[in-house]
Amino acid sequence: MRLLFDIDLRDYDACTHSFVRNSARSIILCDGKVAMIHSLKYDYYKFPGGGIENGESPVDAMIRETREEAGLVVIPESVREYGYVHRIQKSDSDPTECFVQDNFYYLCSALDDTVSQELDGYEAQESYRLEFVDPQSAIRKNRSAANTPYNRMMFEREARVLELLIAEGHL
């Protein structure tokens, strides 16, 4: 899979150990819009997806997480690799820990009918909602997101992937 870009803050010189948490995300396009999860509580957008569990392939994780978060059932035969983003930086919670993450993105299609979301506790508290959103609106929203408990690099990562999709003619 091709590297889309690196997010390397080079702020981890004092780190003595690493925490690795890879993820897989779906890119589902429809009529110039993209399926994204909107956090109503913190007002940002993210691609459906999440952490890869032990023994799980990135594609299986993406399909599972997309169904759970968005209620979208990915058509397995439609899945195509898009690329990955490599992120490395000092942990927000432990100054001796380096956070490392590869975020794998897949272009795919989903069935027309959605199923019920199966949200984790924090996802339900954030009121995750599936929206087919104009990519420029999502980019603007993520770059202005404030007052969240999350590292801003997460929002920038999603904005930059959207910009690549536009530049490459997918949107």
PDB file of C-alpha atoms in Angstrom:
ATOM      1  CA  MET A   1       0.000   0.000   0.000  1.00  0.00           C
ATOM      2  CA  ARG A   2       1.337   3.446  -0.862  1.00  0.00           C
ATOM      3  CA  LEU A   3       2.306   5.990   1.756  1.00  0.00           C
ATOM      4  CA  LEU A   4       0.031   9.032   1.402  1.00  0.00           C
ATOM      5  CA  PHE A   5       2.055  11.204   3.805  1.00  0.00           C
ATOM      6  CA  ASP A   6       3.796  11.218   7.168  1.00  0.00           C
ATOM      7  CA  ILE A   7       2.765  13.148  10.233  1.00  0.00           C
ATOM      8  CA  ASP A   8       5.967  13.304  12.243  1.00  0.00           C
ATOM      9  CA  LEU A   9       6.137  15.998  14.881  1.00  0.00           C
ATOM     10  CA  ARG A  10       9.712  15.039  15.807  1.00  0.00           C
ATOM     11  CA  ASP A  11       8.853  15.778  19.430  1.00  0.00           C
ATOM     12  CA  TYR A  12       9.755  12.403  20.897  1.00  0.00           C
ATOM     13  CA  ASP A  13      13.492  12.692  21.720  1.00  0.00           C
ATOM     14  CA  ALA A  14      12.791  12.055  25.414  1.00  0.00           C
ATOM     15  CA  CYS A  15      10.631   8.983  24.741  1.00  0.00           C
ATOM     16  CA  THR A  16      11.832   5.689  26.165  1.00  0.00           C
ATOM     17  CA  HIS A  17       9.122   3.412  24.753  1.00  0.00           C
ATOM     18  CA  SER A  18       6.427   3.305  22.073  1.00  0.00           C
ATOM     19  CA  PHE A  19       2.708   2.607  21.939  1.00  0.00           C
ATOM     20  CA  VAL A  20       1.524   1.347  18.521  1.00  0.00           C
ATOM     21  CA  ARG A  21      -2.168   1.493  17.589  1.00  0.00           C
ATOM     22  CA  ASN A  22      -2.883   0.978  13.880  1.00  0.00           C
ATOM     23  CA  SER A  23      -6.277   1.676  12.342  1.00  0.00           C
ATOM     24  CA  ALA A  24      -8.243   1.040   9.151  1.00  0.00           C
ATOM     25  CA  ARG A  25     -10.750   3.445   7.571  1.00  0.00           C
ATOM     26  CA  SER A  26     -13.260   3.369   4.734  1.00  0.00           C
ATOM     27  CA  ILE A  27     -13.635   5.909   1.952  1.00  0.00           C
ATOM     28  CA  ILE A  28     -17.167   5.641   0.579  1.00  0.00           C
ATOM     29  CA  LEU A  29     -18.071   8.181  -2.110  1.00  0.00           C
ATOM     30  CA  CYS A  30     -21.510   9.084  -3.421  1.00  0.00           C
ATOM     31  CA  ASP A  31     -22.412  11.909  -5.818  1.00  0.00           C
ATOM     32  CA  GLY A  32     -19.402  14.074  -4.952  1.00  0.00           C
ATOM     33  CA  LYS A  33     -19.828  13.561  -1.216  1.00  0.00           C
ATOM     34  CA  VAL A  34     -18.027  11.287   1.210  1.00  0.00           C
ATOM     35  CA  ALA A  35     -19.408   9.154   4.036  1.00  0.00           C
ATOM     36  CA  MET A  36     -18.008  10.476   7.296  1.00  0.00           C
ATOM     37  CA  ILE A  37     -18.748  10.237  10.985  1.00  0.00           C
ATOM     38  CA  HIS A  38     -19.748  13.573  12.490  1.00  0.00           C
ATOM     39  CA  SER A  39     -19.140  13.966  16.214  1.00  0.00           C
ATOM     40  CA  LEU A  40     -22.030  16.181  17.245  1.00  0.00           C
ATOM     41  CA  LYS A  41     -20.500  16.773  20.685  1.00  0.00           C
ATOM     42  CA  TYR A  42     -17.131  18.075  19.430  1.00  0.00           C
ATOM     43  CA  ASP A  43     -18.160  19.028  15.869  1.00  0.00           C
ATOM     44  CA  TYR A  44     -15.519  17.289  13.745  1.00  0.00           C
ATOM     45  CA  TYR A  45     -15.528  14.709  10.951  1.00  0.00           C
ATOM     46  CA  LYS A  46     -13.660  11.432  10.615  1.00  0.00           C
ATOM     47  CA  PHE A  47     -13.674   8.599   8.139  1.00  0.00           C
ATOM     48  CA  PRO A  48     -15.539   5.545   9.460  1.00  0.00           C
ATOM     49  CA  GLY A  49     -13.073   3.104  10.952  1.00  0.00           C
ATOM     50  CA  GLY A  50     -10.933   2.429  13.936  1.00  0.00           C
ATOM     51  CA  GLY A  51      -8.414   0.247  15.663  1.00  0.00           C
ATOM     52  CA  ILE A  52      -7.226  -3.059  14.294  1.00  0.00           C
ATOM     53  CA  GLU A  53      -7.669  -5.825  16.859  1.00  0.00           C
ATOM     54  CA  ASN A  54      -5.102  -8.584  17.467  1.00  0.00           C
ATOM     55  CA  GLY A  55      -5.310 -11.211  14.729  1.00  0.00           C
ATOM     56  CA  GLU A  56      -7.531  -9.013  12.539  1.00  0.00           C
ATOM     57  CA  SER A  57      -6.545  -7.899   9.039  1.00  0.00           C
ATOM     58  CA  PRO A  58      -6.777  -4.193   8.197  1.00  0.00           C
ATOM     59  CA  VAL A  59      -9.569  -4.894   5.678  1.00  0.00           C
ATOM     60  CA  ASP A  60     -11.581  -6.914   8.208  1.00  0.00           C
ATOM     61  CA  ALA A  61     -11.121  -4.137  10.793  1.00  0.00           C
ATOM     62  CA  MET A  62     -12.277  -1.500   8.299  1.00  0.00           C
ATOM     63  CA  ILE A  63     -15.386  -3.511   7.392  1.00  0.00           C
ATOM     64  CA  ARG A  64     -16.230  -4.162  11.070  1.00  0.00           C
ATOM     65  CA  GLU A  65     -15.597  -0.590  12.231  1.00  0.00           C
ATOM     66  CA  THR A  66     -17.535   0.936   9.301  1.00  0.00           C
ATOM     67  CA  ARG A  67     -20.555  -1.211  10.170  1.00  0.00           C
ATOM     68  CA  GLU A  68     -20.304  -0.418  13.898  1.00  0.00           C
ATOM     69  CA  GLU A  69     -19.710   3.345  13.630  1.00  0.00           C
ATOM     70  CA  ALA A  70     -21.680   4.232  10.520  1.00  0.00           C
ATOM     71  CA  GLY A  71     -24.171   1.411  10.036  1.00  0.00           C
ATOM     72  CA  LEU A  72     -22.781   0.973   6.523  1.00  0.00           C
ATOM     73  CA  VAL A  73     -22.289  -2.575   5.247  1.00  0.00           C
ATOM     74  CA  VAL A  74     -19.188  -2.608   3.043  1.00  0.00           C
ATOM     75  CA  ILE A  75     -19.335  -4.792  -0.064  1.00  0.00           C
ATOM     76  CA  PRO A  76     -16.125  -6.873   0.326  1.00  0.00           C
ATOM     77  CA  GLU A  77     -15.582  -7.248  -3.432  1.00  0.00           C
ATOM     78  CA  SER A  78     -15.498  -3.454  -3.822  1.00  0.00           C
ATOM     79  CA  VAL A  79     -12.569  -2.860  -1.438  1.00  0.00           C
ATOM     80  CA  ARG A  80      -9.468  -1.266  -3.023  1.00  0.00           C
ATOM     81  CA  GLU A  81      -6.360  -0.022  -1.274  1.00  0.00           C
ATOM     82  CA  TYR A  82      -6.033   3.760  -1.284  1.00  0.00           C
ATOM     83  CA  GLY A  83      -3.039   4.384   0.952  1.00  0.00           C
ATOM     84  CA  TYR A  84      -1.853   4.879   4.481  1.00  0.00           C
ATOM     85  CA  VAL A  85      -0.786   7.736   6.724  1.00  0.00           C
ATOM     86  CA  HIS A  86       2.099   7.166   9.121  1.00  0.00           C
ATOM     87  CA  ARG A  87       1.880   9.202  12.336  1.00  0.00           C
ATOM     88  CA  ILE A  88       4.523   9.430  15.035  1.00  0.00           C
ATOM     89  CA  GLN A  89       4.678  11.850  17.961  1.00  0.00           C
ATOM     90  CA  LYS A  90       5.092  12.120  21.707  1.00  0.00           C
ATOM     91  CA  SER A  91       2.084  10.776  23.572  1.00  0.00           C
ATOM     92  CA  ASP A  92      -0.391  13.362  24.882  1.00  0.00           C
ATOM     93  CA  SER A  93      -0.610  11.534  28.204  1.00  0.00           C
ATOM     94  CA  ASP A  94       2.941  10.244  28.851  1.00  0.00           C
ATOM     95  CA  PRO A  95       6.013  12.358  27.968  1.00  0.00           C
ATOM     96  CA  THR A  96       8.194   9.217  27.892  1.00  0.00           C
ATOM     97  CA  GLU A  97       5.957   7.425  25.399  1.00  0.00           C
ATOM     98  CA  CYS A  98       6.039   7.700  21.613  1.00  0.00           C
ATOM     99  CA  PHE A  99       2.679   7.220  19.850  1.00  0.00           C
ATOM    100  CA  VAL A 100       3.006   5.406  16.501  1.00  0.00           C
ATOM    101  CA  GLN A 101       0.095   4.751  14.163  1.00  0.00           C
ATOM    102  CA  ASP A 102      -0.405   3.620  10.591  1.00  0.00           C
ATOM    103  CA  ASN A 103      -3.876   4.580   9.346  1.00  0.00           C
ATOM    104  CA  PHE A 104      -4.899   2.386   6.388  1.00  0.00           C
ATOM    105  CA  TYR A 105      -7.512   3.841   4.006  1.00  0.00           C
ATOM    106  CA  TYR A 106      -9.644   1.798   1.586  1.00  0.00           C
ATOM    107  CA  LEU A 107     -11.902   2.956  -1.222  1.00  0.00           C
ATOM    108  CA  CYS A 108     -15.046   0.844  -1.182  1.00  0.00           C
ATOM    109  CA  SER A 109     -18.790   0.723  -1.732  1.00  0.00           C
ATOM    110  CA  ALA A 110     -21.545  -0.098   0.734  1.00  0.00           C
ATOM    111  CA  LEU A 111     -25.043  -1.500   0.487  1.00  0.00           C
ATOM    112  CA  ASP A 112     -27.750   1.137   0.039  1.00  0.00           C
ATOM    113  CA  ASP A 113     -29.558   0.216   3.258  1.00  0.00           C
ATOM    114  CA  THR A 114     -27.890   0.949   6.579  1.00  0.00           C
ATOM    115  CA  VAL A 115     -28.030  -1.131   9.755  1.00  0.00           C
ATOM    116  CA  SER A 116     -28.117   0.035  13.372  1.00  0.00           C
ATOM    117  CA  GLN A 117     -24.934   1.559  14.742  1.00  0.00           C
ATOM    118  CA  GLU A 118     -23.117  -0.376  17.484  1.00  0.00           C
ATOM    119  CA  LEU A 119     -21.281   2.459  19.218  1.00  0.00           C
ATOM    120  CA  ASP A 120     -18.752   2.185  22.035  1.00  0.00           C
ATOM    121  CA  GLY A 121     -19.453   4.282  25.139  1.00  0.00           C
ATOM    122  CA  TYR A 122     -17.371   7.296  24.092  1.00  0.00           C
ATOM    123  CA  GLU A 123     -18.768   7.136  20.536  1.00  0.00           C
ATOM    124  CA  ALA A 124     -22.329   7.246  21.876  1.00  0.00           C
ATOM    125  CA  GLN A 125     -21.418  10.131  24.213  1.00  0.00           C
ATOM    126  CA  GLU A 126     -20.057  12.046  21.235  1.00  0.00           C
ATOM    127  CA  SER A 127     -23.288  11.334  19.298  1.00  0.00           C
ATOM    128  CA  TYR A 128     -21.576   9.857  16.238  1.00  0.00           C
ATOM    129  CA  ARG A 129     -23.736  10.366  13.152  1.00  0.00           C
ATOM    130  CA  LEU A 130     -23.210   9.166   9.608  1.00  0.00           C
ATOM    131  CA  GLU A 131     -23.275  12.030   7.112  1.00  0.00           C
ATOM    132  CA  PHE A 132     -22.537  12.195   3.417  1.00  0.00           C
ATOM    133  CA  VAL A 133     -20.710  15.493   3.455  1.00  0.00           C
ATOM    134  CA  ASP A 134     -19.169  17.857   0.938  1.00  0.00           C
ATOM    135  CA  PRO A 135     -15.405  17.316   1.333  1.00  0.00           C
ATOM    136  CA  GLN A 136     -14.588  21.050   1.505  1.00  0.00           C
ATOM    137  CA  SER A 137     -17.074  21.468   4.360  1.00  0.00           C
ATOM    138  CA  ALA A 138     -15.438  18.603   6.280  1.00  0.00           C
ATOM    139  CA  ILE A 139     -11.973  20.077   5.686  1.00  0.00           C
ATOM    140  CA  ARG A 140     -13.057  23.498   6.980  1.00  0.00           C
ATOM    141  CA  LYS A 141     -14.820  21.964   9.994  1.00  0.00           C
ATOM    142  CA  ASN A 142     -11.802  19.854  10.976  1.00  0.00           C
ATOM    143  CA  ARG A 143      -9.352  22.715  10.633  1.00  0.00           C
ATOM    144  CA  SER A 144     -11.490  24.854  12.921  1.00  0.00           C
ATOM    145  CA  ALA A 145     -12.302  22.130  15.482  1.00  0.00           C
ATOM    146  CA  ALA A 146     -11.698  23.367  19.012  1.00  0.00           C
ATOM    147  CA  ASN A 147     -12.390  22.305  22.575  1.00  0.00           C
ATOM    148  CA  THR A 148     -11.938  18.581  22.022  1.00  0.00           C
ATOM    149  CA  PRO A 149      -9.931  16.078  24.066  1.00  0.00           C
ATOM    150  CA  TYR A 150      -8.200  14.873  20.884  1.00  0.00           C
ATOM    151  CA  ASN A 151      -4.864  15.688  19.361  1.00  0.00           C
ATOM    152  CA  ARG A 152      -5.345  18.109  16.446  1.00  0.00           C
ATOM    153  CA  MET A 153      -3.260  15.852  14.205  1.00  0.00           C
ATOM    154  CA  MET A 154      -6.251  13.493  13.944  1.00  0.00           C
ATOM    155  CA  PHE A 155      -8.360  16.258  12.389  1.00  0.00           C
ATOM    156  CA  GLU A 156      -5.530  17.381  10.105  1.00  0.00           C
ATOM    157  CA  ARG A 157      -4.922  13.793   8.952  1.00  0.00           C
ATOM    158  CA  GLU A 158      -8.534  13.481   7.785  1.00  0.00           C
ATOM    159  CA  ALA A 159      -8.463  16.909   6.111  1.00  0.00           C
ATOM    160  CA  ARG A 160      -5.284  16.029   4.190  1.00  0.00           C
ATOM    161  CA  VAL A 161      -6.723  12.693   3.000  1.00  0.00           C
ATOM    162  CA  LEU A 162      -9.795  14.568   1.735  1.00  0.00           C
ATOM    163  CA  GLU A 163      -7.525  17.032  -0.103  1.00  0.00           C
ATOM    164  CA  LEU A 164      -5.707  14.128  -1.768  1.00  0.00           C
ATOM    165  CA  LEU A 165      -9.004  12.554  -2.847  1.00  0.00           C
ATOM    166  CA  ILE A 166      -9.984  15.867  -4.447  1.00  0.00           C
ATOM    167  CA  ALA A 167      -6.582  16.413  -6.092  1.00  0.00           C
ATOM    168  CA  GLU A 168      -6.595  12.898  -7.548  1.00  0.00           C
ATOM    169  CA  GLY A 169     -10.099  13.327  -9.007  1.00  0.00           C
ATOM    170  CA  HIS A 170     -11.976  10.921  -6.736  1.00  0.00           C
ATOM    171  CA  LEU A 171     -14.216  13.774  -5.527  1.00  0.00           C
TER     172      LEU A 171
END
